[in-house]
Amino acid sequence: MNSLISELKTEDKLEYQFFPLPGPTLKFQVKANNDAHIAFTQALGEGEPMYEVFIGGWNNSKSVIRKNKQKLDVVTVETPGILTGAGHKFFWLNTSNGGFH
């Protein structure tokens, strides 16, 4: 049975909360001025491989994917104003075939 989280509020600190991914696709909404962070691991905790997805980082100017907490980004995209604290933005990530789409 797949478990779904209807709402998750987090504090502004560098800590991940871990939940099992119910399938290869994650659909979620974000309401924040900047810096939404999502991490994918094979266990319910930090480990390798670990992919971190940063949406609206660097003052809401770009989004990146990193592997294993390395500073060298796997993907970097300029995304100015992608997030807003005024309303929810919808996103989805697909991890099938070992990658992101």
Short mmCIF file of N, CA and C in Angstrom, two decimals:
data_model
loop_
_atom_site.label_atom_id
_atom_site.label_comp_id
_atom_site.label_asym_id
_atom_site.label_seq_id
_atom_site.Cartn_x
_atom_site.Cartn_y
_atom_site.Cartn_z
N MET A 1 0.84 -1.18 0.00
CA MET A 1 0.00 0.00 0.00
C MET A 1 0.88 1.24 0.00
N ASN A 2 0.57 2.19 -0.84
CA ASN A 2 1.34 3.43 -0.92
C ASN A 2 0.88 4.40 0.14
N SER A 3 1.81 5.05 0.80
CA SER A 3 1.45 6.06 1.78
C SER A 3 1.65 7.44 1.16
N LEU A 4 0.73 8.33 1.43
CA LEU A 4 0.80 9.68 0.91
C LEU A 4 0.81 10.66 2.07
N ILE A 5 1.57 11.70 1.92
CA ILE A 5 1.61 12.76 2.92
C ILE A 5 0.79 13.89 2.35
N SER A 6 -0.26 14.28 3.05
CA SER A 6 -1.13 15.31 2.51
C SER A 6 -0.52 16.70 2.67
N GLU A 7 0.20 16.92 3.77
CA GLU A 7 0.85 18.22 3.96
C GLU A 7 2.05 18.04 4.88
N LEU A 8 3.12 18.70 4.51
CA LEU A 8 4.34 18.63 5.30
C LEU A 8 4.88 20.04 5.44
N LYS A 9 4.97 20.52 6.67
CA LYS A 9 5.55 21.83 6.93
C LYS A 9 6.91 21.62 7.55
N THR A 10 7.89 22.37 7.05
CA THR A 10 9.25 22.22 7.57
C THR A 10 9.79 23.56 8.03
N GLU A 11 10.74 23.47 8.93
CA GLU A 11 11.40 24.68 9.41
C GLU A 11 12.55 25.03 8.47
N ASP A 12 13.05 26.24 8.58
CA ASP A 12 14.16 26.71 7.75
C ASP A 12 15.47 26.25 8.38
N LYS A 13 15.79 24.96 8.18
CA LYS A 13 17.06 24.42 8.67
C LYS A 13 17.47 23.27 7.77
N LEU A 14 18.73 22.96 7.79
CA LEU A 14 19.29 21.96 6.88
C LEU A 14 19.13 20.55 7.43
N GLU A 15 17.88 20.08 7.49
CA GLU A 15 17.58 18.72 7.93
C GLU A 15 16.55 18.13 6.99
N TYR A 16 16.80 16.91 6.53
CA TYR A 16 15.84 16.21 5.71
C TYR A 16 14.95 15.34 6.58
N GLN A 17 13.70 15.18 6.15
CA GLN A 17 12.79 14.19 6.72
C GLN A 17 12.64 13.13 5.65
N PHE A 18 12.71 11.86 6.01
CA PHE A 18 12.71 10.79 5.03
C PHE A 18 11.41 10.02 5.04
N PHE A 19 10.88 9.77 3.83
CA PHE A 19 9.65 9.01 3.63
C PHE A 19 9.86 8.11 2.43
N PRO A 20 9.24 6.92 2.43
CA PRO A 20 9.39 6.06 1.25
C PRO A 20 8.68 6.66 0.04
N LEU A 21 9.30 6.52 -1.11
CA LEU A 21 8.72 6.99 -2.36
C LEU A 21 7.74 5.91 -2.83
N PRO A 22 6.46 6.26 -3.03
CA PRO A 22 5.46 5.24 -3.37
C PRO A 22 5.58 4.70 -4.79
N GLY A 23 6.41 5.28 -5.61
CA GLY A 23 6.60 4.83 -6.99
C GLY A 23 7.68 5.67 -7.63
N PRO A 24 7.87 5.53 -8.95
CA PRO A 24 8.95 6.27 -9.61
C PRO A 24 8.65 7.76 -9.80
N THR A 25 7.41 8.16 -9.58
CA THR A 25 7.03 9.55 -9.79
C THR A 25 6.61 10.20 -8.48
N LEU A 26 7.13 11.38 -8.24
CA LEU A 26 6.76 12.15 -7.05
C LEU A 26 6.09 13.43 -7.52
N LYS A 27 4.84 13.62 -7.12
CA LYS A 27 4.10 14.84 -7.43
C LYS A 27 3.94 15.61 -6.13
N PHE A 28 4.26 16.89 -6.16
CA PHE A 28 4.20 17.67 -4.93
C PHE A 28 3.98 19.14 -5.25
N GLN A 29 3.58 19.87 -4.22
CA GLN A 29 3.39 21.31 -4.32
C GLN A 29 4.28 21.98 -3.29
N VAL A 30 4.76 23.17 -3.63
CA VAL A 30 5.63 23.92 -2.74
C VAL A 30 5.07 25.33 -2.58
N LYS A 31 5.01 25.78 -1.35
CA LYS A 31 4.67 27.17 -1.05
C LYS A 31 5.82 27.71 -0.21
N ALA A 32 6.71 28.45 -0.85
CA ALA A 32 7.90 29.00 -0.20
C ALA A 32 8.44 30.13 -1.05
N ASN A 33 9.14 31.04 -0.44
CA ASN A 33 9.76 32.13 -1.19
C ASN A 33 11.00 31.66 -1.95
N ASN A 34 11.66 30.61 -1.45
CA ASN A 34 12.87 30.09 -2.07
C ASN A 34 13.30 28.81 -1.36
N ASP A 35 14.24 28.11 -1.96
CA ASP A 35 14.94 26.97 -1.37
C ASP A 35 14.07 25.79 -0.94
N ALA A 36 13.44 25.14 -1.91
CA ALA A 36 12.78 23.85 -1.65
C ALA A 36 13.80 22.76 -1.95
N HIS A 37 14.04 21.86 -0.99
CA HIS A 37 15.04 20.81 -1.14
C HIS A 37 14.36 19.45 -1.02
N ILE A 38 14.63 18.57 -1.98
CA ILE A 38 14.11 17.21 -1.98
C ILE A 38 15.32 16.29 -2.14
N ALA A 39 15.38 15.20 -1.38
CA ALA A 39 16.49 14.26 -1.51
C ALA A 39 15.94 12.87 -1.79
N PHE A 40 16.62 12.14 -2.67
CA PHE A 40 16.28 10.76 -2.99
C PHE A 40 17.44 9.87 -2.59
N THR A 41 17.14 8.85 -1.80
CA THR A 41 18.13 7.85 -1.40
C THR A 41 17.49 6.47 -1.52
N GLN A 42 18.28 5.44 -1.37
CA GLN A 42 17.74 4.09 -1.42
C GLN A 42 17.25 3.62 -0.06
N ALA A 43 17.57 4.34 0.99
CA ALA A 43 17.14 3.99 2.34
C ALA A 43 16.43 5.18 2.96
N LEU A 44 15.86 5.00 4.13
CA LEU A 44 15.18 6.10 4.81
C LEU A 44 16.18 6.89 5.65
N GLY A 45 17.19 7.40 5.01
CA GLY A 45 18.22 8.19 5.66
C GLY A 45 19.28 8.55 4.65
N GLU A 46 20.23 9.35 5.07
CA GLU A 46 21.30 9.74 4.14
C GLU A 46 22.19 8.56 3.82
N GLY A 47 22.59 8.47 2.59
CA GLY A 47 23.46 7.40 2.12
C GLY A 47 23.77 7.64 0.66
N GLU A 48 24.52 6.74 0.06
CA GLU A 48 24.86 6.87 -1.35
C GLU A 48 24.28 5.71 -2.12
N PRO A 49 23.73 5.94 -3.28
CA PRO A 49 23.63 7.25 -3.93
C PRO A 49 22.53 8.09 -3.28
N MET A 50 22.73 9.39 -3.33
CA MET A 50 21.76 10.36 -2.83
C MET A 50 21.70 11.50 -3.84
N TYR A 51 20.52 11.74 -4.35
CA TYR A 51 20.31 12.86 -5.27
C TYR A 51 19.54 13.94 -4.54
N GLU A 52 20.07 15.15 -4.57
CA GLU A 52 19.41 16.30 -3.96
C GLU A 52 18.89 17.21 -5.08
N VAL A 53 17.64 17.60 -4.98
CA VAL A 53 17.02 18.51 -5.93
C VAL A 53 16.74 19.81 -5.19
N PHE A 54 17.33 20.89 -5.67
CA PHE A 54 17.13 22.21 -5.08
C PHE A 54 16.28 23.03 -6.05
N ILE A 55 15.11 23.46 -5.61
CA ILE A 55 14.21 24.27 -6.44
C ILE A 55 14.20 25.68 -5.87
N GLY A 56 14.47 26.65 -6.70
CA GLY A 56 14.43 28.05 -6.27
C GLY A 56 15.53 28.43 -5.31
N GLY A 57 16.67 27.80 -5.45
CA GLY A 57 17.81 28.14 -4.60
C GLY A 57 18.49 29.43 -5.06
N TRP A 58 19.46 29.84 -4.29
CA TRP A 58 20.25 31.03 -4.62
C TRP A 58 19.33 32.24 -4.84
N ASN A 59 18.55 32.52 -3.78
CA ASN A 59 17.58 33.63 -3.81
C ASN A 59 16.54 33.47 -4.90
N ASN A 60 16.05 32.23 -5.08
CA ASN A 60 14.99 31.92 -6.03
C ASN A 60 15.42 32.21 -7.48
N SER A 61 16.70 31.96 -7.78
CA SER A 61 17.21 32.27 -9.12
C SER A 61 17.54 31.04 -9.97
N LYS A 62 17.82 29.88 -9.33
CA LYS A 62 18.13 28.69 -10.12
C LYS A 62 17.76 27.42 -9.37
N SER A 63 17.72 26.33 -10.11
CA SER A 63 17.42 25.02 -9.55
C SER A 63 18.51 24.06 -10.00
N VAL A 64 18.90 23.14 -9.13
CA VAL A 64 19.99 22.22 -9.45
C VAL A 64 19.70 20.82 -8.93
N ILE A 65 20.41 19.84 -9.50
CA ILE A 65 20.42 18.47 -8.98
C ILE A 65 21.87 18.15 -8.67
N ARG A 66 22.10 17.61 -7.48
CA ARG A 66 23.44 17.19 -7.06
C ARG A 66 23.41 15.71 -6.69
N LYS A 67 24.55 15.06 -6.84
CA LYS A 67 24.67 13.66 -6.44
C LYS A 67 25.66 13.55 -5.30
N ASN A 68 25.27 12.86 -4.24
CA ASN A 68 26.12 12.56 -3.09
C ASN A 68 26.72 13.80 -2.45
N LYS A 69 25.94 14.88 -2.38
CA LYS A 69 26.32 16.11 -1.71
C LYS A 69 27.58 16.77 -2.28
N GLN A 70 27.89 16.48 -3.52
CA GLN A 70 29.04 17.11 -4.17
C GLN A 70 28.67 18.51 -4.63
N LYS A 71 29.61 19.41 -4.58
CA LYS A 71 29.36 20.79 -5.02
C LYS A 71 29.20 20.88 -6.54
N LEU A 72 29.76 19.93 -7.27
CA LEU A 72 29.61 19.91 -8.72
C LEU A 72 28.20 19.46 -9.06
N ASP A 73 27.41 20.33 -9.67
CA ASP A 73 26.01 20.03 -9.96
C ASP A 73 25.91 19.12 -11.17
N VAL A 74 24.98 18.15 -11.11
CA VAL A 74 24.69 17.28 -12.24
C VAL A 74 23.92 18.08 -13.29
N VAL A 75 22.98 18.89 -12.84
CA VAL A 75 22.17 19.74 -13.71
C VAL A 75 21.98 21.08 -13.03
N THR A 76 22.08 22.16 -13.79
CA THR A 76 21.80 23.51 -13.30
C THR A 76 20.91 24.22 -14.32
N VAL A 77 19.81 24.80 -13.83
CA VAL A 77 18.88 25.51 -14.71
C VAL A 77 18.54 26.85 -14.05
N GLU A 78 18.62 27.92 -14.82
CA GLU A 78 18.18 29.23 -14.32
C GLU A 78 16.66 29.21 -14.23
N THR A 79 16.13 29.47 -13.03
CA THR A 79 14.68 29.44 -12.81
C THR A 79 14.25 30.65 -11.97
N PRO A 80 14.49 31.87 -12.45
CA PRO A 80 14.16 33.04 -11.64
C PRO A 80 12.67 33.11 -11.31
N GLY A 81 12.37 33.30 -10.02
CA GLY A 81 10.99 33.45 -9.56
C GLY A 81 10.16 32.19 -9.63
N ILE A 82 10.78 31.00 -9.63
CA ILE A 82 10.02 29.75 -9.75
C ILE A 82 9.13 29.49 -8.53
N LEU A 83 9.52 29.95 -7.36
CA LEU A 83 8.73 29.76 -6.15
C LEU A 83 8.10 31.07 -5.70
N THR A 84 7.02 30.95 -4.94
CA THR A 84 6.38 32.12 -4.35
C THR A 84 5.73 31.73 -3.03
N GLY A 85 5.88 32.57 -2.05
CA GLY A 85 5.24 32.35 -0.76
C GLY A 85 3.75 32.70 -0.79
N ALA A 86 3.29 33.27 -1.91
CA ALA A 86 1.90 33.68 -2.02
C ALA A 86 0.97 32.54 -2.42
N GLY A 87 1.51 31.46 -2.94
CA GLY A 87 0.66 30.34 -3.36
C GLY A 87 1.49 29.11 -3.67
N HIS A 88 0.81 28.00 -3.85
CA HIS A 88 1.47 26.73 -4.12
C HIS A 88 1.83 26.61 -5.60
N LYS A 89 3.01 26.04 -5.85
CA LYS A 89 3.47 25.72 -7.21
C LYS A 89 3.54 24.19 -7.30
N PHE A 90 3.07 23.64 -8.39
CA PHE A 90 3.02 22.19 -8.59
C PHE A 90 4.28 21.71 -9.33
N PHE A 91 4.85 20.60 -8.85
CA PHE A 91 6.03 20.00 -9.48
C PHE A 91 5.85 18.49 -9.52
N TRP A 92 6.56 17.85 -10.42
CA TRP A 92 6.65 16.39 -10.41
C TRP A 92 8.04 15.99 -10.86
N LEU A 93 8.53 14.93 -10.25
CA LEU A 93 9.83 14.36 -10.59
C LEU A 93 9.63 12.89 -10.92
N ASN A 94 10.28 12.44 -11.97
CA ASN A 94 10.21 11.04 -12.37
C ASN A 94 11.61 10.44 -12.26
N THR A 95 11.74 9.40 -11.46
CA THR A 95 13.05 8.79 -11.22
C THR A 95 13.22 7.47 -11.95
N SER A 96 12.30 7.13 -12.86
CA SER A 96 12.41 5.85 -13.55
C SER A 96 13.68 5.81 -14.41
N ASN A 97 14.17 4.64 -14.67
CA ASN A 97 15.41 4.44 -15.44
C ASN A 97 16.62 5.04 -14.75
N GLY A 98 16.58 5.22 -13.43
CA GLY A 98 17.74 5.69 -12.69
C GLY A 98 18.06 7.15 -12.88
N GLY A 99 17.16 7.93 -13.41
CA GLY A 99 17.44 9.36 -13.63
C GLY A 99 16.23 10.20 -13.34
N PHE A 100 16.33 11.48 -13.62
CA PHE A 100 15.24 12.41 -13.40
C PHE A 100 14.73 12.92 -14.74
N HIS A 101 13.40 13.13 -14.82
CA HIS A 101 12.79 13.64 -16.05
C HIS A 101 11.87 14.78 -15.69
#
